[in-house]
mmCIF file of C-alpha atoms and ligand atoms in Angstrom:
data_model
loop_
_atom_site.group_PDB
_atom_site.id
_atom_site.type_symbol
_atom_site.label_atom_id
_atom_site.label_comp_id
_atom_site.label_asym_id
_atom_site.label_seq_id
_atom_site.Cartn_x
_atom_site.Cartn_y
_atom_site.Cartn_z
ATOM 1 C CA MET A 1 -27.452 -37.994 -9.652
ATOM 2 C CA LEU A 2 -27.215 -36.120 -12.934
ATOM 3 C CA LYS A 3 -24.497 -33.767 -11.658
ATOM 4 C CA ARG A 4 -21.376 -34.820 -9.812
ATOM 5 C CA ASN A 5 -19.237 -31.798 -8.966
ATOM 6 C CA ARG A 6 -16.345 -33.903 -7.721
ATOM 7 C CA ARG A 7 -15.579 -34.965 -11.301
ATOM 8 C CA LEU A 8 -13.849 -31.612 -11.857
ATOM 9 C CA ARG A 9 -11.756 -32.117 -8.709
ATOM 10 C CA THR A 10 -10.480 -35.625 -9.467
ATOM 11 C CA ASN A 11 -6.819 -34.733 -9.915
ATOM 12 C CA GLU A 12 -4.517 -31.749 -10.215
ATOM 13 C CA ALA A 13 -4.622 -31.867 -14.012
ATOM 14 C CA ILE A 14 -8.370 -31.309 -14.228
ATOM 15 C CA ARG A 15 -8.345 -28.903 -11.286
ATOM 16 C CA SER A 16 -5.748 -26.741 -12.974
ATOM 17 C CA LEU A 17 -7.716 -26.822 -16.231
ATOM 18 C CA VAL A 18 -10.856 -25.360 -14.639
ATOM 19 C CA ARG A 19 -9.153 -23.103 -12.087
ATOM 20 C CA GLU A 20 -10.720 -19.619 -12.059
ATOM 21 C CA SER A 21 -8.214 -17.416 -10.214
ATOM 22 C CA LEU A 22 -4.449 -17.547 -10.327
ATOM 23 C CA VAL A 23 -1.764 -15.433 -8.722
ATOM 24 C CA THR A 24 1.522 -14.790 -10.481
ATOM 25 C CA PRO A 25 4.348 -12.338 -9.725
ATOM 26 C CA ASP A 26 2.609 -10.009 -12.224
ATOM 27 C CA ASP A 27 0.001 -9.506 -9.515
ATOM 28 C CA PHE A 28 2.414 -8.345 -6.827
ATOM 29 C CA GLN A 29 3.605 -4.932 -5.801
ATOM 30 C CA ALA A 30 6.255 -4.845 -3.065
ATOM 31 C CA PRO A 31 6.022 -2.169 -0.349
ATOM 32 C CA LEU A 32 9.510 -1.046 0.729
ATOM 33 C CA PHE A 33 10.628 0.821 3.854
ATOM 34 C CA VAL A 34 13.570 3.158 3.443
ATOM 35 C CA VAL A 35 15.847 4.632 6.111
ATOM 36 C CA GLU A 36 18.691 7.142 6.145
ATOM 37 C CA GLY A 37 22.258 5.804 6.351
ATOM 38 C CA SER A 38 24.267 3.163 4.547
ATOM 39 C CA GLY A 39 24.677 -0.582 4.856
ATOM 40 C CA ILE A 40 21.446 -0.810 6.828
ATOM 41 C CA LYS A 41 19.059 -3.757 6.661
ATOM 42 C CA GLN A 42 17.014 -3.567 9.830
ATOM 43 C CA GLU A 43 14.378 -6.142 10.711
ATOM 44 C CA ILE A 44 11.081 -4.644 11.893
ATOM 45 C CA ALA A 45 10.297 -6.108 15.312
ATOM 46 C CA SER A 46 6.581 -6.603 14.684
ATOM 47 C CA MET A 47 7.117 -7.779 11.080
ATOM 48 C CA PRO A 48 9.484 -10.773 11.258
ATOM 49 C CA GLY A 49 11.388 -11.242 8.006
ATOM 50 C CA TYR A 50 10.634 -7.718 6.782
ATOM 51 C CA TYR A 51 13.228 -4.953 6.720
ATOM 52 C CA ARG A 52 14.009 -1.292 6.434
ATOM 53 C CA TYR A 53 16.746 -0.567 3.897
ATOM 54 C CA SER A 54 19.178 2.277 3.447
ATOM 55 C CA LEU A 55 19.452 3.564 -0.127
ATOM 56 C CA ASP A 56 22.494 1.467 -1.063
ATOM 57 C CA LEU A 57 20.858 -1.801 -0.010
ATOM 58 C CA LEU A 58 17.520 -0.716 -1.440
ATOM 59 C CA LYS A 59 19.117 -0.967 -4.865
ATOM 60 C CA ASN A 60 20.010 -4.644 -4.344
ATOM 61 C CA GLU A 61 16.565 -5.399 -3.037
ATOM 62 C CA VAL A 62 14.903 -3.802 -6.042
ATOM 63 C CA GLN A 63 17.114 -5.811 -8.396
ATOM 64 C CA GLU A 64 16.221 -9.027 -6.635
ATOM 65 C CA LEU A 65 12.520 -8.195 -6.841
ATOM 66 C CA TRP A 66 12.818 -7.501 -10.567
ATOM 67 C CA SER A 67 14.660 -10.780 -11.144
ATOM 68 C CA LEU A 68 11.728 -12.555 -9.486
ATOM 69 C CA GLY A 69 9.237 -10.892 -11.829
ATOM 70 C CA ILE A 70 7.993 -8.138 -9.527
ATOM 71 C CA LYS A 71 7.658 -4.979 -11.549
ATOM 72 C CA SER A 72 6.422 -2.431 -9.073
ATOM 73 C CA VAL A 73 7.400 -1.090 -5.670
ATOM 74 C CA LEU A 74 5.542 1.150 -3.238
ATOM 75 C CA LEU A 75 7.951 3.350 -1.319
ATOM 76 C CA PHE A 76 7.669 4.495 2.297
ATOM 77 C CA VAL A 77 10.275 6.387 4.275
ATOM 78 C CA LYS A 78 11.133 6.476 7.954
ATOM 79 C CA VAL A 79 11.787 10.108 8.719
ATOM 80 C CA GLU A 80 14.207 11.229 11.417
ATOM 81 C CA ALA A 81 12.398 12.686 14.440
ATOM 82 C CA LYS A 82 14.256 15.992 14.158
ATOM 83 C CA LEU A 83 12.785 16.549 10.687
ATOM 84 C CA LYS A 84 9.159 16.129 11.755
ATOM 85 C CA ASP A 85 6.795 19.039 12.233
ATOM 86 C CA ASN A 86 3.069 19.763 12.014
ATOM 87 C CA ARG A 87 3.071 20.895 8.386
ATOM 88 C CA GLY A 88 5.133 18.117 6.819
ATOM 89 C CA THR A 89 7.794 20.577 5.668
ATOM 90 C CA GLU A 90 10.304 17.797 5.026
ATOM 91 C CA ALA A 91 7.819 15.997 2.755
ATOM 92 C CA ILE A 92 8.437 18.536 0.006
ATOM 93 C CA ASN A 93 12.202 18.749 0.406
ATOM 94 C CA PRO A 94 13.515 18.029 -3.114
ATOM 95 C CA ASN A 95 16.493 16.320 -1.485
ATOM 96 C CA GLY A 96 14.480 14.433 1.131
ATOM 97 C CA LEU A 97 14.822 10.703 1.707
ATOM 98 C CA MET A 98 11.781 9.827 -0.424
ATOM 99 C CA GLN A 99 12.954 11.952 -3.324
ATOM 100 C CA ARG A 100 16.412 10.321 -3.157
ATOM 101 C CA ALA A 101 14.846 6.872 -2.849
ATOM 102 C CA ILE A 102 12.804 7.420 -6.015
ATOM 103 C CA LYS A 103 15.948 8.435 -7.890
ATOM 104 C CA ALA A 104 17.920 5.507 -6.481
ATOM 105 C CA VAL A 105 15.362 3.004 -7.727
ATOM 106 C CA LYS A 106 14.930 4.641 -11.125
ATOM 107 C CA GLU A 107 18.710 4.871 -11.623
ATOM 108 C CA THR A 108 19.135 1.210 -10.727
ATOM 109 C CA LEU A 109 16.199 -0.072 -12.742
ATOM 110 C CA PRO A 110 14.420 2.465 -14.947
ATOM 111 C CA GLU A 111 11.757 -0.095 -15.895
ATOM 112 C CA MET A 112 10.650 -0.680 -12.309
ATOM 113 C CA ILE A 113 7.316 1.076 -11.688
ATOM 114 C CA VAL A 114 7.852 3.319 -8.692
ATOM 115 C CA MET A 115 4.837 4.333 -6.659
ATOM 116 C CA THR A 116 5.165 6.563 -3.623
ATOM 117 C CA ASP A 117 3.137 7.012 -0.480
ATOM 118 C CA VAL A 118 1.658 10.481 -0.216
ATOM 119 C CA ALA A 119 0.506 11.327 3.320
ATOM 120 C CA LEU A 120 1.979 13.402 6.115
ATOM 121 C CA ASP A 121 2.098 10.824 8.912
ATOM 122 C CA PRO A 122 5.778 9.814 8.607
ATOM 123 C CA TYR A 123 6.630 13.537 8.532
ATOM 124 C CA SER A 124 4.154 14.685 11.180
ATOM 125 C CA GLU A 125 5.362 15.315 14.716
ATOM 126 C CA PHE A 126 1.872 14.181 15.773
ATOM 127 C CA GLY A 127 1.673 11.064 13.608
ATOM 128 C CA HIS A 128 -1.310 12.213 11.560
ATOM 129 C CA ASP A 129 -1.821 12.241 7.811
ATOM 130 C CA GLY A 130 -2.603 15.959 7.755
ATOM 131 C CA ILE A 131 -2.016 19.224 9.589
ATOM 132 C CA ILE A 132 -3.548 19.594 13.067
ATOM 133 C CA GLU A 133 -5.131 22.658 14.580
ATOM 134 C CA ASN A 134 -7.193 22.805 17.777
ATOM 135 C CA GLY A 135 -7.445 19.041 17.943
ATOM 136 C CA GLU A 136 -8.675 18.727 14.374
ATOM 137 C CA VAL A 137 -7.003 17.267 11.290
ATOM 138 C CA LEU A 138 -7.551 20.083 8.793
ATOM 139 C CA ASN A 139 -8.677 19.118 5.315
ATOM 140 C CA ASP A 140 -7.946 21.864 2.802
ATOM 141 C CA PRO A 141 -4.586 23.065 4.181
ATOM 142 C CA SER A 142 -3.474 19.421 4.320
ATOM 143 C CA VAL A 143 -4.526 18.874 0.707
ATOM 144 C CA GLU A 144 -2.434 21.860 -0.332
ATOM 145 C CA VAL A 145 0.715 20.322 1.174
ATOM 146 C CA LEU A 146 -0.151 16.834 -0.102
ATOM 147 C CA ALA A 147 -0.489 18.133 -3.663
ATOM 148 C CA LYS A 148 2.950 19.745 -3.413
ATOM 149 C CA MET A 149 4.295 16.495 -2.023
ATOM 150 C CA ALA A 150 2.868 14.605 -5.006
ATOM 151 C CA LEU A 151 4.479 17.087 -7.391
ATOM 152 C CA SER A 152 7.798 16.722 -5.610
ATOM 153 C CA HIS A 153 7.646 12.919 -6.050
ATOM 154 C CA ALA A 154 6.808 13.346 -9.729
ATOM 155 C CA GLU A 155 9.771 15.693 -10.137
ATOM 156 C CA ALA A 156 12.021 13.075 -8.533
ATOM 157 C CA GLY A 157 10.803 10.531 -11.089
ATOM 158 C CA ALA A 158 7.901 8.642 -9.496
ATOM 159 C CA ASP A 159 5.712 6.852 -12.027
ATOM 160 C CA PHE A 160 2.655 6.968 -9.773
ATOM 161 C CA VAL A 161 1.859 8.836 -6.610
ATOM 162 C CA ALA A 162 -0.232 6.926 -4.100
ATOM 163 C CA PRO A 163 -2.155 9.194 -1.735
ATOM 164 C CA SER A 164 -3.045 7.262 1.425
ATOM 165 C CA ASP A 165 -4.242 10.234 3.466
ATOM 166 C CA MET A 166 -8.026 10.093 2.851
ATOM 167 C CA MET A 167 -8.513 13.890 2.832
ATOM 168 C CA ASP A 168 -11.392 15.116 0.667
ATOM 169 C CA GLY A 169 -10.533 16.533 -2.733
ATOM 170 C CA ARG A 170 -6.894 15.450 -2.754
ATOM 171 C CA ILE A 171 -7.067 13.512 -5.999
ATOM 172 C CA LEU A 172 -8.347 16.514 -7.936
ATOM 173 C CA ALA A 173 -5.736 18.765 -6.327
ATOM 174 C CA MET A 174 -2.972 16.323 -7.258
ATOM 175 C CA ARG A 175 -4.248 15.799 -10.778
ATOM 176 C CA ASN A 176 -4.379 19.578 -11.268
ATOM 177 C CA ILE A 177 -0.900 20.290 -9.969
ATOM 178 C CA LEU A 178 0.554 17.446 -12.049
ATOM 179 C CA GLU A 179 -1.183 18.723 -15.206
ATOM 180 C CA GLN A 180 -0.134 22.303 -14.545
ATOM 181 C CA ASN A 181 3.475 21.173 -14.291
ATOM 182 C CA SER A 182 3.316 18.984 -17.398
ATOM 183 C CA PHE A 183 3.517 15.671 -15.549
ATOM 184 C CA PHE A 184 0.924 14.286 -17.942
ATOM 185 C CA ASN A 185 2.153 10.726 -17.571
ATOM 186 C CA THR A 186 2.391 10.565 -13.802
ATOM 187 C CA GLY A 187 -0.352 8.288 -12.540
ATOM 188 C CA ILE A 188 -2.378 8.420 -9.359
ATOM 189 C CA MET A 189 -3.136 5.284 -7.393
ATOM 190 C CA SER A 190 -5.704 6.424 -4.876
ATOM 191 C CA TYR A 191 -6.177 4.668 -1.582
ATOM 192 C CA SER A 192 -9.863 5.291 -2.214
ATOM 193 C CA ALA A 193 -11.463 2.881 0.252
ATOM 194 C CA LYS A 194 -9.077 2.975 3.175
ATOM 195 C CA TYR A 195 -10.523 1.913 6.474
ATOM 196 C CA ALA A 196 -9.650 3.098 9.989
ATOM 197 C CA SER A 197 -8.212 -0.329 10.729
ATOM 198 C CA ALA A 198 -6.376 -1.813 13.684
ATOM 199 C CA PHE A 199 -4.330 -3.862 11.220
ATOM 200 C CA TYR A 200 -1.897 -0.999 10.532
ATOM 201 C CA GLY A 201 -0.123 -1.372 13.906
ATOM 202 C CA PRO A 202 3.101 -3.041 12.699
ATOM 203 C CA PHE A 203 3.442 -0.517 9.837
ATOM 204 C CA ARG A 204 3.363 2.334 12.339
ATOM 205 C CA ASP A 205 6.168 0.563 14.245
ATOM 206 C CA ALA A 206 8.125 0.258 11.014
ATOM 207 C CA LEU A 207 7.967 3.994 10.339
ATOM 208 C CA ASP A 208 7.573 5.215 13.912
ATOM 209 C CA SER A 209 4.468 7.036 12.653
ATOM 210 C CA ALA A 210 1.692 6.248 15.135
ATOM 211 C CA PRO A 211 -0.501 9.137 16.366
ATOM 212 C CA VAL A 212 1.169 10.549 19.468
ATOM 213 C CA ASP A 213 -0.605 10.333 22.778
ATOM 214 C CA ALA A 214 -1.030 13.976 23.775
ATOM 215 C CA GLN A 215 -3.698 16.456 24.659
ATOM 216 C CA ASP A 216 -5.586 17.854 21.668
ATOM 217 C CA ILE A 217 -4.169 15.221 19.323
ATOM 218 C CA PRO A 218 -6.772 12.787 17.950
ATOM 219 C CA LYS A 219 -5.833 9.319 19.197
ATOM 220 C CA ASP A 220 -7.015 7.602 16.035
ATOM 221 C CA LYS A 221 -7.651 8.362 12.349
ATOM 222 C CA LYS A 222 -11.432 7.898 12.385
ATOM 223 C CA THR A 223 -12.208 11.433 11.199
ATOM 224 C CA TYR A 224 -10.576 10.725 7.851
ATOM 225 C CA GLN A 225 -10.243 6.967 7.334
ATOM 226 C CA MET A 226 -13.448 4.999 6.771
ATOM 227 C CA ASP A 227 -15.631 3.273 9.332
ATOM 228 C CA PRO A 228 -15.166 -0.528 9.009
ATOM 229 C CA SER A 229 -18.964 -0.868 9.222
ATOM 230 C CA ASN A 230 -19.564 0.850 5.901
ATOM 231 C CA ARG A 231 -19.952 -0.635 2.468
ATOM 232 C CA ASP A 232 -21.892 1.883 0.327
ATOM 233 C CA GLU A 233 -19.489 4.608 1.381
ATOM 234 C CA ALA A 234 -16.613 2.705 -0.234
ATOM 235 C CA ILE A 235 -18.323 2.886 -3.595
ATOM 236 C CA ARG A 236 -19.075 6.597 -3.140
ATOM 237 C CA GLU A 237 -15.478 7.406 -2.138
ATOM 238 C CA THR A 238 -14.078 5.397 -5.014
ATOM 239 C CA LEU A 239 -16.363 6.812 -7.709
ATOM 240 C CA MET A 240 -15.449 10.321 -6.538
ATOM 241 C CA ASP A 241 -11.739 9.559 -6.739
ATOM 242 C CA ILE A 242 -12.160 8.208 -10.273
ATOM 243 C CA ASP A 243 -14.064 11.375 -11.247
ATOM 244 C CA GLU A 244 -11.235 13.446 -9.783
ATOM 245 C CA GLY A 245 -8.664 11.649 -11.914
ATOM 246 C CA ALA A 246 -7.465 8.483 -10.168
ATOM 247 C CA ASP A 247 -5.975 5.915 -12.565
ATOM 248 C CA ILE A 248 -6.004 3.043 -10.072
ATOM 249 C CA VAL A 249 -8.134 2.714 -6.948
ATOM 250 C CA MET A 250 -7.425 0.720 -3.834
ATOM 251 C CA VAL A 251 -9.111 -1.196 -1.066
ATOM 252 C CA LYS A 252 -7.206 -1.457 2.199
ATOM 253 C CA PRO A 253 -6.834 -3.665 4.249
ATOM 254 C CA GLY A 254 -7.384 -6.843 2.241
ATOM 255 C CA LEU A 255 -8.765 -9.898 3.946
ATOM 256 C CA CYS A 256 -11.476 -8.301 6.118
ATOM 257 C CA TYR A 257 -12.668 -6.184 3.186
ATOM 258 C CA LEU A 258 -13.036 -8.617 0.313
ATOM 259 C CA ASP A 259 -16.754 -7.807 0.037
ATOM 260 C CA ILE A 260 -15.707 -4.246 -0.738
ATOM 261 C CA VAL A 261 -13.257 -5.460 -3.366
ATOM 262 C CA ARG A 262 -16.048 -7.337 -5.106
ATOM 263 C CA ASP A 263 -18.459 -4.389 -4.798
ATOM 264 C CA LEU A 264 -15.913 -2.171 -6.510
ATOM 265 C CA LYS A 265 -15.115 -4.763 -9.156
ATOM 266 C CA ASN A 266 -18.821 -4.768 -10.034
ATOM 267 C CA ASN A 267 -19.124 -0.979 -9.994
ATOM 268 C CA VAL A 268 -15.985 0.583 -11.473
ATOM 269 C CA ASN A 269 -13.971 0.080 -14.628
ATOM 270 C CA VAL A 270 -10.491 1.111 -13.542
ATOM 271 C CA PRO A 271 -7.879 -1.271 -12.106
ATOM 272 C CA ILE A 272 -8.324 -2.136 -8.443
ATOM 273 C CA SER A 273 -5.397 -2.775 -6.153
ATOM 274 C CA VAL A 274 -5.720 -4.360 -2.746
ATOM 275 C CA TYR A 275 -3.276 -3.712 0.083
ATOM 276 C CA GLN A 276 -2.664 -6.754 2.239
ATOM 277 C CA VAL A 277 -1.463 -4.684 5.183
ATOM 278 C CA SER A 278 1.160 -5.116 7.867
ATOM 279 C CA GLY A 279 -1.147 -6.649 10.480
ATOM 280 C CA GLU A 280 -2.281 -9.265 7.994
ATOM 281 C CA TYR A 281 1.354 -10.149 7.343
ATOM 282 C CA SER A 282 2.268 -10.284 11.022
ATOM 283 C CA MET A 283 -0.722 -12.437 11.979
ATOM 284 C CA ILE A 284 0.379 -15.133 9.569
ATOM 285 C CA LYS A 285 3.979 -14.895 10.782
ATOM 286 C CA ALA A 286 2.953 -15.172 14.437
ATOM 287 C CA ALA A 287 0.642 -18.139 13.919
ATOM 288 C CA ALA A 288 3.247 -19.908 11.801
ATOM 289 C CA GLU A 289 5.950 -19.271 14.408
ATOM 290 C CA LYS A 290 3.773 -21.044 16.940
ATOM 291 C CA GLY A 291 3.326 -23.928 14.546
ATOM 292 C CA TRP A 292 -0.414 -23.336 14.399
ATOM 293 C CA LEU A 293 -0.719 -22.649 10.663
ATOM 294 C CA ASP A 294 1.046 -23.818 7.533
ATOM 295 C CA HIS A 295 2.736 -20.544 6.567
ATOM 296 C CA ASP A 296 3.209 -21.083 2.834
ATOM 297 C CA ALA A 297 -0.236 -22.574 2.275
ATOM 298 C CA VAL A 298 -1.941 -19.731 4.153
ATOM 299 C CA VAL A 299 0.050 -17.085 2.284
ATOM 300 C CA MET A 300 -0.985 -18.476 -1.098
ATOM 301 C CA GLU A 301 -4.582 -19.030 0.004
ATOM 302 C CA GLN A 302 -4.945 -15.415 1.123
ATOM 303 C CA LEU A 303 -3.328 -13.971 -1.993
ATOM 304 C CA THR A 304 -5.555 -16.144 -4.161
ATOM 305 C CA ALA A 305 -8.641 -15.070 -2.207
ATOM 306 C CA ILE A 306 -7.764 -11.406 -2.759
ATOM 307 C CA LYS A 307 -7.379 -12.071 -6.471
ATOM 308 C CA ARG A 308 -10.655 -14.034 -6.601
ATOM 309 C CA ALA A 309 -12.498 -11.183 -4.881
ATOM 310 C CA GLY A 310 -11.558 -8.905 -7.784
ATOM 311 C CA ALA A 311 -8.120 -7.423 -7.206
ATOM 312 C CA ASP A 312 -6.153 -6.594 -10.349
ATOM 313 C CA PHE A 313 -3.002 -6.561 -8.262
ATOM 314 C CA ILE A 314 -1.936 -6.816 -4.635
ATOM 315 C CA SER A 315 0.419 -4.716 -2.558
ATOM 316 C CA THR A 316 1.856 -7.305 -0.226
ATOM 317 C CA TYR A 317 4.775 -7.845 2.126
ATOM 318 C CA PHE A 318 4.768 -11.414 0.810
ATOM 319 C CA ALA A 319 5.576 -10.272 -2.751
ATOM 320 C CA LYS A 320 9.151 -11.561 -2.819
ATOM 321 C CA TYR A 321 8.427 -14.671 -0.783
ATOM 322 C CA ALA A 322 5.358 -15.655 -2.814
ATOM 323 C CA ALA A 323 7.204 -15.029 -6.085
ATOM 324 C CA LYS A 324 9.869 -17.490 -4.883
ATOM 325 C CA LEU A 325 7.213 -20.028 -3.891
ATOM 326 C CA LEU A 326 5.702 -19.752 -7.348
ATOM 327 C CA GLN A 327 9.067 -20.565 -8.938
ATOM 328 C CA ARG A 328 9.163 -24.012 -7.349
HETATM 329 C C1 PBG B 26 -0.112 6.114 6.105
HETATM 330 C C2 PBG B 26 -0.221 4.708 5.709
HETATM 331 C C3 PBG B 26 -0.556 3.652 6.558
HETATM 332 C C4 PBG B 26 -0.426 2.502 5.797
HETATM 333 C C5 PBG B 26 -0.054 2.866 4.517
HETATM 334 N N1 PBG B 26 0.058 4.244 4.466
HETATM 335 C C6 PBG B 26 -0.867 3.647 7.989
HETATM 336 C C7 PBG B 26 -1.958 4.475 8.500
HETATM 337 O O1 PBG B 26 -2.826 4.947 7.761
HETATM 338 O O2 PBG B 26 -1.954 4.701 9.699
HETATM 339 C C8 PBG B 26 -0.641 1.118 6.359
HETATM 340 C C9 PBG B 26 0.061 0.009 5.672
HETATM 341 C C10 PBG B 26 0.184 -1.242 6.462
HETATM 342 O O3 PBG B 26 -0.324 -1.397 7.597
HETATM 343 O O4 PBG B 26 0.821 -2.157 5.934
HETATM 344 N N2 PBG B 26 -0.923 7.040 5.530
#
């Protein structure tokens, strides 16, 4: 044998010297769920070890994240049922929960990069990302509201808006409204390749945002989120979003879509984020609870795999936990 590959695996010293992909807290963005009230830290039933926070406790959480080296959060709000309607009216309330959450984080830690979810589902009485008429999720009227929502987040102090709605033309509409209002430095992280995935279930529990089961309401999001069978379409969607002004693009979910991550890495030259979604988190938790998998090892293996596939950073519910593991 002229080549013996095991030589480079002999011990940890040589393995670490030739290691290709590494995860560090610099790679993590922490999604955070916010609720109305005070003194609230509520565990999400289908996401063991993950919580919804009221604004006061959100501040502590953000400080802890920063102390662990996590420099970005992605905010989501759980909206009270009485504030939901078909047009997402509450989404553009300058004093809404999201707008107050943005301010709370920026007041606590101005350096923390605050990104905000832009989509109507938490605000929609029907649990859809846009406005519904005659059983259809309308595109252009939804984009109009979503652009106003993005502006409202920018006004509250968001560093980046993160549209997760998958309507056509929303990035351009958001870029335009931000420019017109002199928010030249507000970034857009586009959920550009977001699939109609069954892995979002626990997230919809967390925000009580699942599509409602009623006549004339689409029971899934397949008319706007992408078909899991498609690969070329992800490149098309993403290139369009970059043309329309996206600063960062995203693939979501993570693990089942790592081929897409690599396709994009080879085809675009803007940063790529990957969202390791709620179902991916909960699967690991459930298997570990049963004693079937080594929790910590699987967490690090998956995060590393996402990095290796081409992610520049990862939105993950393991952000805080993995940052602590890395400190050991
Ligand atoms: C809503 C939104 C979803 C997620 C992020 N933003 C759910 C959905 O599209 O139904 C999923 C995140 C997760 O599962 O962790 N637009």
